[in-house]
Amino acid sequence: MQSHSQAGSIGVRLIMEAEGKKWARYFDLAFAPFPGMGVRVDTYEVLNVDKVLVDDLDGGVTCFAADDDGREFTAKKCVSLGFAEYDSADARAVQAAFPVRVSVITSVNGGMLSKTFTLPFPPFNGLHVQVNDGKLLKIFTVVVGDDHRSEVECYASFVGEGAENLTEEECEALGFEEDCR
């Protein structure tokens, strides 16, 4: 079996919870992470990726994971697997070698808005993108085609606290523009 070259790897921050705290470890993966993917963290330990988040500001990739057997880990177990207590203020950005530009389209109050993002890998259904101030977009459709707008379009909706009350003005403040389709 051939070993994977680090040149084409995707750096991710893998986050898990134990004893009410978040724990992080950095990995270089051979390809883009996705929900359901298993990440071997030790000879006999595999964590399953539940959610993938890309940060709009630094391009950082964060994967939220849980034990593949559904067990709860202790802080001691996390440390033994190379995880450290996660401090988001200290987090370093991790980026991929080949960014992909995508146009994200969302509907707010019946109007279509769009914004171009640079993602560190191709988008997929269920990918979360964190916008400037912590607002989350969840991609539900990815469209690839030959048109004048962009090579990749993603249809997404805001999720999380306050998502249902977001105004067009707030979206424009986040860098979204009216999309005339």
Coordinates of C-alpha atoms in Angstrom, one line a residue:
M1 CA 0.0 0.0 0.0
Q2 CA 1.3 3.4 -1.0
S3 CA 1.6 6.1 1.6
H4 CA -0.2 9.4 1.0
S5 CA 1.8 12.5 0.2
Q6 CA 1.2 15.4 2.6
A7 CA 1.3 17.9 -0.3
G8 CA -2.3 17.2 -1.4
S9 CA -3.7 16.8 2.1
I10 CA -6.5 18.7 3.8
G11 CA -5.8 20.0 7.3
V12 CA -8.8 19.8 9.6
R13 CA -9.5 20.5 13.3
L14 CA -11.3 17.5 14.7
I15 CA -13.5 18.4 17.7
M16 CA -15.1 16.0 20.2
E17 CA -16.8 16.5 23.5
A18 CA -16.0 14.9 26.8
E19 CA -16.9 15.8 30.4
G20 CA -18.7 19.0 29.2
K21 CA -15.7 20.4 27.4
K22 CA -14.5 20.4 23.8
W23 CA -11.3 18.7 22.8
A24 CA -9.4 19.3 19.5
R25 CA -6.7 17.5 17.5
Y26 CA -5.3 18.5 14.1
F27 CA -5.2 16.0 11.2
D28 CA -4.0 16.0 7.6
L29 CA -6.6 14.0 5.7
A30 CA -6.1 12.4 2.3
F31 CA -9.3 13.9 1.0
A32 CA -12.2 16.2 2.1
P33 CA -14.1 15.2 5.2
F34 CA -17.8 14.5 5.1
P35 CA -20.5 13.5 7.6
G36 CA -20.3 9.7 8.3
M37 CA -16.6 9.5 7.5
G38 CA -14.5 7.7 10.1
V39 CA -11.2 9.1 11.2
R40 CA -8.8 6.7 12.9
V41 CA -7.3 8.5 15.9
D42 CA -5.5 5.5 17.4
T43 CA -4.9 1.9 16.5
Y44 CA -8.3 0.8 17.8
E45 CA -10.2 4.1 18.0
V46 CA -12.2 5.6 15.2
L47 CA -14.3 8.8 15.4
N48 CA -17.2 9.4 13.1
V49 CA -17.6 12.9 11.6
D50 CA -21.1 14.3 12.4
K51 CA -20.8 17.7 10.9
V52 CA -18.2 19.6 8.8
L53 CA -17.9 23.4 9.2
V54 CA -15.9 25.7 6.9
D55 CA -15.1 29.2 8.4
D56 CA -15.6 32.0 5.9
L57 CA -12.9 34.2 7.4
D58 CA -9.9 31.9 7.6
G59 CA -10.9 28.9 5.5
G60 CA -10.4 26.7 8.5
V61 CA -12.1 23.3 8.4
T62 CA -13.6 22.0 11.6
C63 CA -15.1 18.5 11.9
F64 CA -17.4 17.6 14.9
A65 CA -17.0 13.9 15.7
A66 CA -18.2 11.3 18.1
D67 CA -17.0 7.8 19.0
D68 CA -18.1 5.2 16.4
D69 CA -19.5 3.0 19.1
G70 CA -21.4 5.8 20.8
R71 CA -19.3 5.7 23.9
E72 CA -18.6 8.8 26.0
F73 CA -14.9 9.6 26.4
T74 CA -13.3 11.0 29.5
A75 CA -10.9 13.9 29.5
K76 CA -8.1 11.4 30.3
K77 CA -9.0 9.3 27.3
C78 CA -9.0 12.4 25.0
V79 CA -5.5 13.4 26.2
S80 CA -4.3 9.8 25.7
L81 CA -5.5 10.1 22.0
G82 CA -3.6 13.3 21.4
F83 CA -6.5 15.7 21.9
A84 CA -6.1 19.0 23.9
E85 CA -8.8 21.1 25.5
Y86 CA -10.1 23.3 22.7
D87 CA -9.8 27.1 23.0
S88 CA -11.4 28.7 20.0
A89 CA -9.5 32.0 20.6
D90 CA -6.2 30.0 20.2
A91 CA -7.3 27.9 17.2
R92 CA -5.0 28.1 14.3
A93 CA -6.5 28.2 10.8
V94 CA -6.1 25.0 8.8
Q95 CA -6.3 25.2 5.0
A96 CA -6.3 23.0 2.0
A97 CA -4.0 23.2 -1.0
F98 CA -6.7 23.7 -3.8
P99 CA -9.5 26.1 -2.9
V100 CA -12.8 26.1 -4.7
R101 CA -14.9 29.2 -5.4
V102 CA -18.6 28.7 -5.0
S103 CA -21.6 31.0 -5.1
V104 CA -23.9 30.4 -2.2
I105 CA -27.6 31.4 -2.8
T106 CA -30.1 31.7 0.0
S107 CA -33.7 33.0 0.3
V108 CA -34.6 35.6 2.9
N109 CA -38.1 36.9 3.1
G110 CA -38.8 35.6 -0.4
G111 CA -35.8 37.3 -2.0
M112 CA -32.8 35.5 -3.4
L113 CA -29.4 36.6 -2.1
S114 CA -25.9 35.3 -3.0
K115 CA -22.3 35.6 -1.9
T116 CA -19.2 34.0 -3.3
F117 CA -17.1 31.9 -0.9
T118 CA -13.7 30.2 -1.3
L119 CA -14.0 26.7 0.2
P120 CA -10.9 24.5 0.7
F121 CA -12.6 21.5 -1.1
P122 CA -15.7 20.9 -3.2
P123 CA -19.0 21.5 -1.3
F124 CA -21.6 18.8 -0.5
N125 CA -25.1 18.5 0.8
G126 CA -25.0 19.1 4.6
L127 CA -21.8 21.2 4.6
H128 CA -22.0 24.1 7.1
V129 CA -20.3 27.4 6.3
Q130 CA -19.7 29.9 9.1
V131 CA -20.3 33.5 8.0
N132 CA -18.4 36.5 9.4
D133 CA -20.2 36.9 12.7
G134 CA -20.9 33.3 13.5
K135 CA -24.1 32.8 11.5
L136 CA -24.3 29.3 10.0
L137 CA -25.4 28.4 6.5
K138 CA -26.2 24.8 5.7
I139 CA -25.9 23.7 2.1
F140 CA -28.7 21.6 0.8
T141 CA -28.1 21.5 -2.9
V142 CA -24.9 21.7 -5.0
V143 CA -25.3 22.6 -8.7
V144 CA -22.5 22.3 -11.2
G145 CA -22.9 23.6 -14.8
D146 CA -21.7 25.7 -17.6
D147 CA -23.2 29.2 -17.1
H148 CA -22.1 32.8 -16.7
R149 CA -22.4 33.0 -12.9
S150 CA -20.0 30.5 -11.5
E151 CA -18.7 27.0 -11.9
V152 CA -20.4 25.8 -8.7
E153 CA -23.6 27.1 -7.1
C154 CA -24.8 26.0 -3.7
Y155 CA -28.3 26.6 -2.3
A156 CA -28.3 27.0 1.4
S157 CA -30.3 28.2 4.3
F158 CA -29.3 29.9 7.5
V159 CA -29.5 27.5 10.5
G160 CA -29.2 27.9 14.3
E161 CA -30.3 30.5 16.7
G162 CA -32.0 33.5 15.1
A163 CA -31.9 32.1 11.6
E164 CA -35.6 32.3 11.1
N165 CA -35.6 36.0 11.9
L166 CA -32.7 37.1 9.7
T167 CA -33.5 40.2 7.6
E168 CA -32.3 41.1 4.1
E169 CA -30.4 44.0 5.6
E170 CA -28.6 41.7 8.1
C171 CA -27.6 39.4 5.2
E172 CA -26.3 42.4 3.2
A173 CA -24.2 43.3 6.2
L174 CA -22.7 39.8 6.0
G175 CA -21.7 40.4 2.3
F176 CA -24.7 39.0 0.5
E177 CA -26.1 40.7 -2.5
E178 CA -29.4 40.6 -4.3
D179 CA -29.4 37.7 -6.8
C180 CA -31.6 38.3 -9.8
R181 CA -32.5 34.9 -11.2

